[in-house]
Short mmCIF file of C-alpha atoms in Angstrom, two decimals:
data_model
loop_
_atom_site.label_atom_id
_atom_site.label_comp_id
_atom_site.label_asym_id
_atom_site.label_seq_id
_atom_site.Cartn_x
_atom_site.Cartn_y
_atom_site.Cartn_z
CA MET U 123 -4.86 35.81 17.35
CA PRO U 124 -7.15 35.28 14.26
CA ASN U 125 -10.15 32.97 14.46
CA ARG U 126 -9.54 29.40 13.52
CA ARG U 127 -10.61 28.70 9.90
CA ILE U 128 -10.81 25.23 8.41
CA LEU U 129 -11.02 24.35 4.70
CA SER U 130 -12.54 20.94 3.76
CA LEU U 131 -11.86 19.66 0.24
CA TRP U 132 -14.00 16.73 -0.93
CA PHE U 133 -13.34 14.94 -4.21
CA PRO U 134 -16.50 12.97 -4.85
CA ARG U 135 -15.23 11.50 -8.17
CA LEU U 136 -11.60 10.91 -7.18
CA GLY U 137 -11.42 7.24 -8.17
CA ALA U 138 -13.04 7.75 -11.62
CA GLU U 139 -11.25 11.00 -12.46
CA ARG U 140 -7.85 9.44 -11.56
CA LEU U 141 -8.47 6.85 -14.25
CA ILE U 142 -9.61 9.52 -16.73
CA ARG U 143 -6.35 11.40 -16.17
CA ARG U 144 -4.43 8.19 -16.95
CA GLU U 145 -6.69 7.17 -19.88
CA PRO U 146 -7.94 10.38 -21.51
CA HIS U 147 -10.09 8.53 -24.00
CA LEU U 148 -12.51 7.72 -21.11
CA ALA U 149 -13.47 11.39 -20.76
CA GLY U 150 -17.09 11.99 -21.64
CA GLN U 151 -18.05 8.30 -21.32
CA PRO U 152 -19.97 6.78 -18.46
CA LEU U 153 -17.24 5.31 -16.21
CA ALA U 154 -17.63 3.59 -12.85
CA VAL U 155 -15.06 2.33 -10.40
CA VAL U 156 -16.22 -0.97 -8.95
CA ARG U 157 -15.54 -2.21 -5.40
CA ASP U 158 -15.88 -5.91 -4.47
CA THR U 159 -17.79 -6.27 -1.20
CA GLY U 160 -17.57 -10.05 -1.13
CA GLN U 161 -21.25 -10.73 -1.86
CA MET U 162 -21.47 -8.51 -4.91
CA GLN U 163 -19.79 -5.66 -6.76
CA VAL U 164 -20.98 -2.13 -6.11
CA LEU U 165 -20.13 1.25 -7.58
CA ALA U 166 -17.45 3.13 -5.65
CA ALA U 167 -16.90 6.22 -7.79
CA LEU U 168 -18.59 7.62 -10.93
CA SER U 169 -17.67 9.98 -13.72
CA ASP U 170 -19.89 12.95 -14.47
CA ALA U 171 -21.42 11.14 -17.49
CA ALA U 172 -22.28 8.14 -15.31
CA SER U 173 -23.98 10.35 -12.73
CA ARG U 174 -26.04 12.02 -15.44
CA ALA U 175 -27.20 8.56 -16.51
CA GLY U 176 -28.83 8.20 -13.07
CA LEU U 177 -26.18 5.99 -11.37
CA ARG U 178 -25.16 6.53 -7.78
CA PRO U 179 -22.35 5.30 -5.55
CA GLY U 180 -23.09 2.14 -3.62
CA GLN U 181 -25.42 0.85 -6.36
CA PRO U 182 -25.05 -2.82 -7.32
CA LEU U 183 -23.18 -3.32 -10.58
CA ARG U 184 -25.96 -5.45 -12.08
CA ASP U 185 -28.47 -2.68 -11.54
CA ALA U 186 -26.08 -0.13 -13.02
CA HIS U 187 -25.69 -2.15 -16.20
CA ALA U 188 -29.46 -2.41 -16.49
CA MET U 189 -29.78 1.36 -16.32
CA CYS U 190 -26.73 2.20 -18.52
CA ALA U 191 -25.77 -0.39 -21.07
CA ASP U 192 -22.74 1.60 -22.21
CA LEU U 193 -21.24 1.74 -18.73
CA ILE U 194 -17.45 1.24 -18.64
CA THR U 195 -16.14 -0.32 -15.40
CA ARG U 196 -12.72 -0.56 -13.73
CA LEU U 197 -11.81 -2.36 -10.51
CA GLN U 198 -10.95 -0.14 -7.58
CA ASN U 199 -7.28 0.13 -6.63
CA PRO U 200 -7.19 1.55 -3.12
CA HIS U 201 -3.37 1.71 -3.05
CA GLN U 202 -3.23 3.86 -6.19
CA GLU U 203 -6.05 6.07 -4.98
CA ARG U 204 -4.23 6.56 -1.62
CA ALA U 205 -1.08 7.52 -3.49
CA PHE U 206 -3.03 9.93 -5.70
CA LEU U 207 -4.57 11.51 -2.55
CA GLY U 208 -1.01 11.90 -1.27
CA VAL U 209 -0.14 13.84 -4.38
CA LEU U 210 -3.11 16.15 -3.78
CA HIS U 211 -1.97 16.46 -0.17
CA ARG U 212 1.33 17.92 -1.35
CA TRP U 213 -0.47 20.24 -3.77
CA ALA U 214 -2.72 21.54 -0.99
CA GLY U 215 0.42 22.61 0.92
CA LYS U 216 0.55 25.72 -1.31
CA PHE U 217 -2.45 27.10 0.62
CA SER U 218 -1.36 26.20 4.17
CA PRO U 219 1.45 24.11 5.73
CA TRP U 220 -1.14 22.39 7.99
CA VAL U 221 -2.81 19.79 5.77
CA ALA U 222 -4.28 16.42 6.76
CA SER U 223 -5.62 13.62 4.61
CA GLU U 224 -9.07 12.21 5.23
CA GLU U 225 -9.16 8.96 3.36
CA PRO U 226 -10.44 7.95 0.96
CA ASP U 227 -11.29 11.11 -0.90
CA ALA U 228 -10.93 14.28 1.19
CA LEU U 229 -8.39 16.77 2.58
CA ILE U 230 -8.54 19.04 5.62
CA VAL U 231 -6.60 22.33 5.52
CA ASP U 232 -6.11 24.65 8.49
CA LEU U 233 -6.33 28.15 6.91
CA THR U 234 -5.77 30.10 10.08
CA GLY U 235 -3.63 33.12 9.21
CA CYS U 236 -3.18 32.05 5.56
CA ALA U 237 -6.27 33.28 3.66
CA HIS U 238 -5.10 36.90 3.40
CA LEU U 239 -2.12 35.76 1.33
CA PHE U 240 -4.62 34.96 -1.47
CA GLY U 241 -6.78 38.05 -1.09
CA GLY U 242 -9.30 36.42 1.28
CA GLU U 243 -11.28 33.20 1.58
CA GLU U 244 -13.41 33.68 -1.51
CA PRO U 245 -10.43 34.25 -3.83
CA LEU U 246 -8.70 31.30 -2.20
CA ALA U 247 -11.70 29.09 -2.79
CA ALA U 248 -11.82 30.28 -6.40
CA GLN U 249 -8.11 29.40 -6.78
CA VAL U 250 -8.72 25.93 -5.37
CA ALA U 251 -11.62 25.37 -7.77
CA GLN U 252 -9.55 26.61 -10.72
CA ASP U 253 -6.59 24.40 -9.84
CA CYS U 254 -8.82 21.34 -9.52
CA ALA U 255 -10.52 22.17 -12.82
CA ASP U 256 -7.11 22.38 -14.47
CA LEU U 257 -6.26 18.96 -13.01
CA GLY U 258 -9.54 17.49 -14.27
CA LEU U 259 -10.93 16.96 -10.75
CA THR U 260 -14.28 17.67 -9.28
CA VAL U 261 -14.07 19.33 -5.85
CA ARG U 262 -16.55 20.45 -3.17
CA ILE U 263 -15.35 23.15 -0.79
CA GLY U 264 -16.45 24.11 2.68
CA ILE U 265 -14.86 26.79 4.94
CA ALA U 266 -15.96 27.31 8.51
CA ASP U 267 -14.70 27.85 12.06
CA THR U 268 -14.64 24.07 12.87
CA LEU U 269 -13.61 20.97 11.10
CA GLY U 270 -17.06 19.41 11.46
CA ALA U 271 -18.80 22.49 10.06
CA ALA U 272 -16.47 22.71 7.09
CA TRP U 273 -16.98 18.98 6.40
CA ALA U 274 -20.74 19.44 6.43
CA LEU U 275 -20.70 22.48 4.16
CA ALA U 276 -18.48 20.71 1.62
CA ARG U 277 -20.93 17.82 1.29
CA PHE U 278 -24.40 19.38 1.82
CA THR U 279 -24.13 22.75 -0.01
CA ASP U 280 -27.41 22.32 -1.90
CA GLN U 281 -29.62 22.96 1.14
CA ASP U 282 -31.02 26.48 1.45
CA GLY U 283 -30.74 28.42 4.66
CA GLY U 284 -34.48 28.82 5.34
CA SER U 285 -36.34 26.63 7.83
CA HIS U 286 -39.42 24.64 6.86
CA ARG U 287 -41.06 25.54 10.19
CA SER U 288 -43.14 28.69 10.49
CA GLY U 289 -43.28 28.78 14.26
CA ASP U 290 -47.11 28.66 14.27
CA ALA U 291 -48.25 25.49 16.02
CA ILE U 292 -51.77 25.71 14.49
CA ASP U 293 -50.30 26.17 11.06
CA GLN U 294 -48.07 23.17 11.58
CA GLU U 295 -51.05 20.97 12.36
CA ALA U 296 -53.36 22.45 9.75
CA ARG U 297 -54.72 20.22 7.01
CA ALA U 298 -53.39 22.48 4.31
CA THR U 299 -49.91 22.29 5.79
CA ARG U 300 -50.09 18.51 5.95
CA SER U 301 -51.23 18.42 2.35
CA ARG U 302 -48.18 20.49 1.35
CA ALA U 303 -45.92 18.01 3.14
CA GLY U 304 -45.87 15.87 -0.01
CA LYS U 305 -43.89 18.66 -1.67
CA ARG U 306 -41.19 18.58 0.95
CA ARG U 307 -37.91 16.92 0.38
CA HIS U 308 -37.95 13.16 0.99
CA TRP U 309 -35.32 13.40 3.76
CA GLU U 310 -37.58 15.89 5.67
CA ARG U 311 -40.29 13.23 5.79
CA GLY U 312 -38.08 10.60 7.39
CA GLY U 313 -36.04 9.37 4.40
CA ALA U 314 -32.32 9.16 4.21
CA ALA U 315 -30.50 12.47 3.78
CA PRO U 316 -28.66 12.95 0.50
CA ALA U 317 -24.93 12.28 0.60
CA ILE U 318 -23.93 14.23 -2.54
CA ALA U 319 -24.92 17.81 -2.70
CA ALA U 320 -23.80 20.35 -5.20
CA PRO U 321 -25.85 22.19 -7.75
CA PRO U 322 -24.41 23.00 -11.17
CA GLY U 323 -21.88 25.81 -11.05
CA ARG U 324 -21.54 25.73 -7.25
CA VAL U 325 -18.58 24.01 -5.68
CA GLY U 326 -18.84 24.99 -2.02
CA ARG U 327 -19.97 27.29 0.74
CA ILE U 328 -18.21 29.60 3.13
CA ALA U 329 -19.59 30.22 6.61
CA ALA U 330 -18.48 33.66 7.92
CA PRO U 331 -16.55 33.75 11.17
CA GLY U 332 -18.93 33.26 14.13
CA GLN U 333 -21.79 32.14 11.87
CA THR U 334 -21.45 28.39 12.34
CA TYR U 335 -24.85 28.04 13.98
CA GLY U 336 -26.73 29.71 11.18
CA ALA U 337 -24.82 27.78 8.51
CA LEU U 338 -25.44 24.36 10.08
CA SER U 339 -28.99 24.78 11.25
CA PRO U 340 -30.76 24.07 7.92
CA LEU U 341 -28.55 21.06 7.08
CA PRO U 342 -29.69 17.49 7.63
CA VAL U 343 -28.45 15.59 10.70
CA ALA U 344 -26.33 13.38 8.41
CA ALA U 345 -24.01 16.37 8.07
CA LEU U 346 -22.80 15.68 11.63
CA ARG U 347 -20.91 12.58 10.44
CA LEU U 348 -23.33 10.25 12.24
CA ASP U 349 -23.74 6.59 11.47
CA ALA U 350 -26.73 5.50 9.37
CA ALA U 351 -28.60 3.87 12.27
CA THR U 352 -28.47 7.06 14.43
CA THR U 353 -29.53 9.22 11.47
CA GLU U 354 -32.51 6.92 10.78
CA GLN U 355 -33.63 6.96 14.45
CA LEU U 356 -33.45 10.78 14.56
CA SER U 357 -35.51 11.04 11.36
CA ARG U 358 -38.21 8.81 12.82
CA LEU U 359 -38.44 11.12 15.81
CA GLY U 360 -38.77 14.17 13.59
CA LEU U 361 -35.26 15.47 14.31
CA ARG U 362 -34.14 15.84 10.67
CA ARG U 363 -32.13 19.07 10.80
CA ILE U 364 -29.18 20.06 12.91
CA GLY U 365 -31.22 23.09 14.16
CA ASP U 366 -33.77 20.62 15.59
CA LEU U 367 -31.08 18.91 17.66
CA MET U 368 -29.70 22.15 19.08
CA GLY U 369 -32.94 22.88 20.88
CA GLN U 370 -33.07 19.44 22.59
CA PRO U 371 -31.82 18.66 26.10
CA ARG U 372 -28.33 17.30 25.87
CA ALA U 373 -28.83 14.76 28.66
CA GLY U 374 -31.74 13.17 26.89
CA LEU U 375 -29.85 12.94 23.58
CA ALA U 376 -26.90 11.35 25.34
CA ARG U 377 -29.08 8.82 27.11
CA ARG U 378 -30.96 7.77 24.02
CA PHE U 379 -28.27 7.98 21.30
CA GLY U 380 -25.06 7.80 23.25
CA ARG U 381 -22.23 10.31 23.71
CA GLY U 382 -21.24 10.06 20.02
CA LEU U 383 -24.12 12.26 18.91
CA VAL U 384 -23.48 14.91 21.55
CA ASP U 385 -19.68 14.84 20.80
CA ARG U 386 -20.24 15.31 17.08
CA LEU U 387 -22.60 18.25 17.77
CA ASP U 388 -20.11 19.85 20.12
CA GLN U 389 -17.27 19.40 17.58
CA ALA U 390 -19.31 20.98 14.78
CA MET U 391 -20.24 23.97 16.99
CA GLY U 392 -16.74 24.42 18.39
CA SER U 393 -17.56 23.43 21.96
CA ALA U 394 -15.26 20.37 21.80
CA PRO U 395 -11.78 20.43 20.28
CA GLU U 396 -11.05 18.62 17.03
CA PRO U 397 -7.48 19.28 15.94
CA VAL U 398 -6.14 18.88 12.43
CA SER U 399 -3.26 16.41 12.58
CA PRO U 400 -1.10 16.73 9.45
CA ALA U 401 1.02 13.82 8.29
CA ALA U 402 4.68 14.05 9.11
CA PRO U 403 6.74 14.86 6.01
CA PRO U 404 8.91 11.95 4.89
CA ASP U 405 12.66 12.17 5.39
CA ARG U 406 14.33 13.21 2.15
CA PHE U 407 18.05 13.32 1.64
CA ALA U 408 19.60 14.89 -1.47
CA THR U 409 22.41 17.13 -2.42
CA ARG U 410 23.38 18.89 -5.65
CA LEU U 411 26.44 20.55 -7.09
CA SER U 412 26.06 23.33 -9.71
CA LEU U 413 29.15 23.61 -11.89
CA PRO U 414 30.49 26.97 -13.22
CA ASP U 415 31.42 25.32 -16.54
CA PRO U 416 30.09 22.14 -18.20
CA ILE U 417 32.05 18.97 -17.59
CA GLY U 418 32.17 15.76 -19.56
CA LEU U 419 35.18 13.75 -18.32
CA GLU U 420 34.69 10.74 -16.04
CA SER U 421 37.39 12.02 -13.69
CA ASP U 422 35.49 15.33 -13.28
CA ILE U 423 32.26 13.53 -12.47
CA LEU U 424 34.02 11.42 -9.90
CA ALA U 425 35.59 14.49 -8.33
CA ALA U 426 32.13 16.02 -8.05
CA ILE U 427 30.81 12.82 -6.47
CA ASP U 428 33.68 12.88 -3.94
CA ARG U 429 32.53 16.38 -2.85
CA MET U 430 28.86 15.45 -2.54
CA LEU U 431 28.97 12.01 -0.98
CA PRO U 432 30.57 12.76 2.46
CA PRO U 433 28.10 15.48 3.53
CA LEU U 434 25.17 13.38 2.29
CA CYS U 435 26.37 10.36 4.28
CA ALA U 436 26.98 12.57 7.34
CA ARG U 437 23.37 13.87 7.17
CA ILE U 438 21.80 10.49 6.89
CA ALA U 439 24.04 9.03 9.57
CA GLY U 440 22.94 11.85 11.91
CA LYS U 441 19.35 10.52 11.54
CA GLY U 442 20.39 7.01 12.40
CA LEU U 443 19.67 5.80 8.84
CA GLY U 444 21.62 4.01 6.13
CA ILE U 445 21.43 4.19 2.32
CA ARG U 446 19.97 1.20 0.47
CA SER U 447 19.38 2.86 -2.91
CA LEU U 448 21.08 5.99 -4.34
CA ARG U 449 20.35 7.89 -7.53
CA LEU U 450 22.76 10.08 -9.42
CA GLU U 451 21.17 12.68 -11.69
CA ALA U 452 23.20 14.45 -14.39
CA TYR U 453 21.60 17.62 -15.91
CA ARG U 454 23.02 18.54 -19.26
CA THR U 455 23.30 21.99 -20.81
CA ASP U 456 20.54 21.18 -23.40
CA ASP U 457 17.95 20.87 -20.60
CA THR U 458 17.97 17.07 -20.60
CA MET U 459 18.73 14.74 -17.75
CA GLN U 460 20.10 11.25 -17.34
CA TRP U 461 20.15 9.27 -14.12
CA LEU U 462 21.55 6.03 -12.77
CA THR U 463 20.74 4.09 -9.62
CA VAL U 464 22.86 1.86 -7.39
CA SER U 465 21.54 -0.44 -4.65
CA LEU U 466 23.24 -2.07 -1.72
CA ALA U 467 22.69 -5.39 0.04
CA ARG U 468 22.89 -3.67 3.43
CA PRO U 469 22.23 -0.08 4.45
CA ALA U 470 25.47 1.87 4.33
CA GLN U 471 26.75 5.14 5.76
CA ASP U 472 30.31 4.84 4.44
CA PRO U 473 30.97 7.02 1.37
CA GLU U 474 33.65 4.62 0.11
CA ARG U 475 31.18 1.77 -0.24
CA LEU U 476 28.83 3.99 -2.25
CA ARG U 477 31.62 5.44 -4.36
CA ALA U 478 32.80 1.99 -5.43
CA LEU U 479 29.35 1.23 -6.82
CA LEU U 480 28.99 4.61 -8.55
CA ILE U 481 32.43 4.19 -10.25
CA MET U 482 31.06 1.05 -11.99
CA LYS U 483 28.18 2.97 -13.53
CA VAL U 484 29.59 6.40 -14.19
CA SER U 485 30.88 5.21 -17.55
CA ASP U 486 27.25 4.74 -18.65
CA LEU U 487 26.57 8.49 -18.41
CA ASP U 488 26.33 10.35 -21.73
CA ALA U 489 27.60 13.89 -21.10
CA GLY U 490 26.32 15.20 -24.44
CA PHE U 491 27.19 18.88 -24.76
CA GLY U 492 28.28 18.96 -21.14
CA ILE U 493 26.88 18.46 -17.62
CA ASP U 494 26.30 21.62 -15.60
CA MET U 495 24.67 20.16 -12.52
CA LEU U 496 24.89 16.86 -10.60
CA ARG U 497 22.44 15.71 -7.97
CA LEU U 498 22.55 12.78 -5.53
CA GLU U 499 19.28 11.63 -3.94
CA VAL U 500 18.64 8.79 -1.50
CA VAL U 501 15.82 6.80 -3.01
CA ARG U 502 15.54 4.24 -0.19
CA HIS U 503 16.92 4.25 3.28
CA GLU U 504 16.63 2.08 6.34
CA PRO U 505 17.37 2.45 10.05
CA VAL U 506 20.82 1.51 11.24
CA HIS U 507 20.90 0.66 14.95
CA ALA U 508 23.80 1.80 17.05
CA ARG U 509 25.84 -1.09 18.41
CA THR U 510 27.80 -1.03 21.65
CA ARG U 511 30.23 -3.62 22.99
CA VAL U 512 28.89 -4.78 26.35
CA GLY U 513 29.13 -7.89 28.49
CA HIS U 514 31.74 -10.06 30.19
CA MET U 515 35.05 -11.02 28.55
CA GLU U 516 33.82 -13.94 26.43
CA ALA U 517 30.62 -12.15 25.33
CA GLY U 518 32.60 -9.00 24.60
CA ALA U 519 34.97 -10.97 22.37
CA ASN U 520 32.03 -12.41 20.43
CA VAL U 521 30.50 -9.00 20.04
CA ARG U 522 33.76 -7.50 18.82
CA ALA U 523 34.15 -10.34 16.31
CA ARG U 524 30.69 -9.68 14.99
CA LEU U 525 31.11 -5.93 14.84
CA ASP U 526 34.48 -6.24 13.13
CA ARG U 527 33.11 -8.64 10.55
CA SER U 528 34.17 -7.72 7.05
CA THR U 529 31.59 -6.20 4.71
CA ALA U 530 33.28 -7.83 1.73
CA MET U 531 30.34 -10.16 1.09
CA ASP U 532 27.86 -7.33 1.21
CA ASP U 533 30.03 -5.24 -1.09
CA LEU U 534 30.31 -8.17 -3.49
CA ILE U 535 26.50 -8.56 -3.58
CA GLY U 536 26.15 -4.85 -4.21
CA ARG U 537 28.68 -4.88 -7.10
CA LEU U 538 27.04 -7.93 -8.72
CA GLY U 539 23.68 -6.41 -8.20
CA ALA U 540 24.83 -3.28 -10.06
CA ARG U 541 25.43 -5.48 -13.10
CA ILE U 542 22.73 -8.13 -13.05
CA GLY U 543 20.23 -6.82 -10.46
CA LEU U 544 19.91 -7.67 -6.76
CA GLU U 545 16.93 -9.88 -7.39
CA ALA U 546 19.11 -12.27 -9.42
CA ILE U 547 21.41 -13.03 -6.44
CA THR U 548 19.96 -15.58 -4.06
CA ARG U 549 21.02 -17.74 -1.16
CA ARG U 550 19.55 -20.85 0.46
CA HIS U 551 18.07 -21.03 3.95
CA PRO U 552 16.77 -23.98 5.91
CA GLY U 553 13.03 -24.52 5.49
CA GLN U 554 10.54 -25.16 8.26
CA SER U 555 9.40 -28.63 7.08
CA HIS U 556 10.41 -32.24 7.41
CA ILE U 557 9.50 -32.86 3.77
CA PRO U 558 12.79 -33.40 1.83
CA GLU U 559 11.92 -31.06 -1.10
CA LYS U 560 10.86 -28.37 1.36
CA GLY U 561 13.95 -28.59 3.53
CA ALA U 562 15.49 -25.48 1.95
CA GLN U 563 14.13 -22.19 0.65
CA VAL U 564 15.62 -19.70 -1.78
CA LEU U 565 15.81 -16.05 -0.57
CA ALA U 566 17.17 -12.87 -2.14
CA ALA U 567 20.68 -12.39 -0.83
CA ALA U 568 20.34 -8.61 -0.53
CA TRP U 569 17.32 -8.89 1.82
CA SER U 570 18.30 -11.83 3.98
CA GLU U 571 20.95 -12.72 6.50
CA PRO U 572 23.43 -15.64 5.89
CA ALA U 573 22.07 -18.88 7.14
CA GLY U 574 23.45 -20.06 10.50
CA ASP U 575 23.74 -23.67 11.59
CA TRP U 576 21.60 -25.90 9.46
CA PRO U 577 19.54 -28.39 11.44
CA ALA U 578 20.85 -31.95 11.07
CA PRO U 579 18.45 -34.15 9.07
CA PRO U 580 17.25 -37.39 10.61
CA GLY U 581 19.09 -39.30 7.85
CA PRO U 582 21.52 -38.75 4.96
CA ARG U 583 20.17 -36.63 2.14
CA PRO U 584 21.18 -36.91 -1.53
CA LEU U 585 23.26 -34.35 -3.35
CA LEU U 586 20.78 -34.17 -6.20
CA LEU U 587 17.07 -34.06 -5.61
CA TRP U 588 14.45 -34.16 -8.37
CA ARG U 589 10.77 -34.73 -8.82
CA PRO U 590 9.90 -38.36 -8.02
CA GLU U 591 10.29 -40.62 -11.06
CA PRO U 592 8.49 -44.01 -11.31
CA VAL U 593 10.55 -47.15 -10.92
CA ILE U 594 9.41 -50.46 -12.45
CA ALA U 595 9.73 -52.97 -9.61
CA PRO U 596 7.54 -55.44 -7.72
CA ASP U 597 4.84 -53.67 -5.64
CA ILE U 598 6.14 -54.86 -2.27
CA PRO U 599 7.71 -52.71 0.52
CA ARG U 600 11.06 -54.64 0.46
CA PRO U 601 13.91 -53.31 -1.70
CA PRO U 602 13.76 -54.93 -5.15
CA ALA U 603 16.63 -57.16 -6.31
CA THR U 604 16.36 -55.71 -9.82
CA PHE U 605 14.40 -52.73 -11.05
CA ARG U 606 14.12 -50.59 -14.19
CA TRP U 607 14.65 -46.84 -14.06
CA ARG U 608 15.22 -44.30 -16.93
CA GLY U 609 15.24 -47.12 -19.47
CA ARG U 610 18.01 -49.06 -17.66
CA THR U 611 17.77 -52.33 -15.77
CA LEU U 612 19.70 -52.09 -12.50
CA GLU U 613 20.59 -54.65 -9.85
CA THR U 614 20.67 -53.90 -6.17
CA ARG U 615 24.11 -54.43 -4.53
CA GLY U 616 23.31 -52.88 -1.18
CA ALA U 617 20.39 -51.20 0.63
CA GLU U 618 20.19 -49.06 3.79
CA GLY U 619 16.95 -48.08 5.43
CA PRO U 620 14.13 -47.59 5.69
CA GLU U 621 13.46 -43.99 6.77
CA ARG U 622 9.73 -43.38 6.99
CA ILE U 623 8.47 -39.89 6.18
CA ALA U 624 4.78 -39.04 6.53
CA PRO U 625 3.06 -36.26 4.50
CA GLU U 626 1.91 -33.01 6.05
CA TRP U 627 -1.65 -33.97 6.85
CA TRP U 628 -2.79 -30.33 7.19
CA LEU U 629 -1.85 -29.64 3.56
CA ASP U 630 -3.20 -31.14 0.33
CA ASP U 631 0.05 -31.60 -1.56
CA PRO U 632 -0.51 -33.29 -4.94
CA GLU U 633 2.97 -34.76 -4.76
CA TRP U 634 2.18 -36.60 -1.54
CA ARG U 635 -1.19 -38.10 -2.39
CA SER U 636 0.44 -41.55 -2.52
CA GLY U 637 0.66 -41.63 1.27
CA GLN U 638 3.62 -42.15 3.61
CA ARG U 639 6.98 -43.20 2.19
CA ASP U 640 9.78 -45.54 3.17
CA TYR U 641 13.08 -44.20 1.83
CA TRP U 642 16.04 -46.51 0.98
CA ARG U 643 19.62 -45.81 -0.07
CA ILE U 644 20.21 -48.25 -2.93
CA ASP U 645 23.65 -49.14 -4.38
CA THR U 646 23.41 -50.50 -7.93
CA ASP U 647 25.69 -52.55 -10.07
CA ARG U 648 26.27 -49.52 -12.35
CA GLY U 649 27.85 -47.53 -9.48
CA ASP U 650 24.81 -45.37 -8.84
CA ARG U 651 23.71 -44.63 -5.26
CA LEU U 652 20.03 -43.75 -5.54
CA TRP U 653 17.44 -42.56 -3.07
CA LEU U 654 14.38 -44.73 -3.69
CA TYR U 655 11.18 -44.84 -1.69
CA TYR U 656 8.16 -47.08 -1.53
CA ALA U 657 4.84 -45.20 -1.36
CA HIS U 658 2.28 -47.11 0.67
CA GLY U 659 -0.64 -45.57 -1.30
CA ALA U 660 -3.52 -43.33 -0.34
CA LEU U 661 -5.44 -41.30 -2.94
CA LEU U 662 -2.91 -42.62 -5.47
CA SER U 663 -1.74 -46.20 -5.82
CA SER U 664 1.37 -47.58 -4.14
CA GLY U 665 4.68 -48.24 -5.90
CA TRP U 666 8.44 -47.50 -6.09
CA PHE U 667 9.90 -44.07 -7.03
CA CYS U 668 13.34 -42.53 -7.37
CA HIS U 669 13.71 -39.17 -5.64
CA GLY U 670 17.46 -38.34 -5.87
CA ALA U 671 21.06 -39.49 -6.15
CA PHE U 672 24.00 -39.36 -3.74
CA ALA U 673 27.45 -38.23 -4.78
#
């Protein structure tokens, strides 16, 4: 069995270069992706021009503007960057089927048994660098026997392989040697190790099989993926290189710095396992039909759909899923393509339900010079749970009634949605509030269940409910004998109430700043039956208001 070989791909400018790919006019200009930390905004990713201006990731934005007045900034979008890393994840599958994402800006590829397909590891690394250059991405490459070693080589490739120790104790303590210490790198004197490491023209480093020790020894301890506090403590003790740690007693390191340091060292050297766990590929369901001759009649297209739909539905039903959104793609003979999408209110596995929706939209297809291939793809699917009739006689009857419930309403929603969009079809559900205007909520019909039994209100509620309108009446809590509303003077013929409703004290609702209300059902001489209330006053003054009307 060949030795295990791991490829680490690090994209240090992923956030900035993603924006440059989308907005090419930003190329060559100092660009920074800004992350909001709560207290201040810091730089998360930089373009090459911004790095040449002396900026660095993690730097406060105000300091960056002081150093580079022409700096262009964009807010970080973690979701878009994660999606872009997923695209690179699929691209890396050309080198090995065993690829794992290391958010937010890296990939891990298990190259075991795959490098010879590209002529060896060096040609493979050159191919990776060339592909990334064609995509406009900066990449750092590390190949080693372990994941930890490849990670370190990808990020710290600027360190030479020679040791700064001569082995002569007298020479180490000599005055001349101490005077030359000022010429050493700052991280060798106790400073923080550099995080970005790549000289011009060099994109990575390859450690030969079995040479992990020699490749890691000259690298700083930060290459072991340690936290900043542990790295600082090791530097204060003079343990600044990985080679310095390898000669120390393991028990003493574990007692002082915890098992995390020893585990990271063992993982980098291959003494402890660190598997690469690739992401499971998403379930994709699609089928296509290549036609011997171009077609253009609607009946021919429907016949092709009748051949493709049943096997597609059988496949997705075998996975315990149902189709929520289906796309039909029509490829014409002139190398153009047109597509249409249908959506359902409930996940479906029945070809007839899908066919009815497709029939409504097939007439929108333009066959042009003819269609020579049709393709059906499930854009969105959801689990469909298996249902079994169980229980005693009465419960079994209820279950059968529920399972045999007609899907006519769901089909109607799907057909209307094919015309006006599913978002335009809504239904009302009871709300979780005693406030009258919050007693119901509007939900999308395609993504909600029909409302069951509505809770009975404590009192009658009007058919029409509007925003409270002021009523001119005496400022007393008793129903007025006459009052003026909407420019009309009305007389009270009957009054029922009051029903006191208090505001939600845990919320600051501007509509309820007039305090608790006493609601009355008022019959007027004009035949109106109004819902009036008297507000007792709080932040706003008291008075009478009209809130609705009964049928």
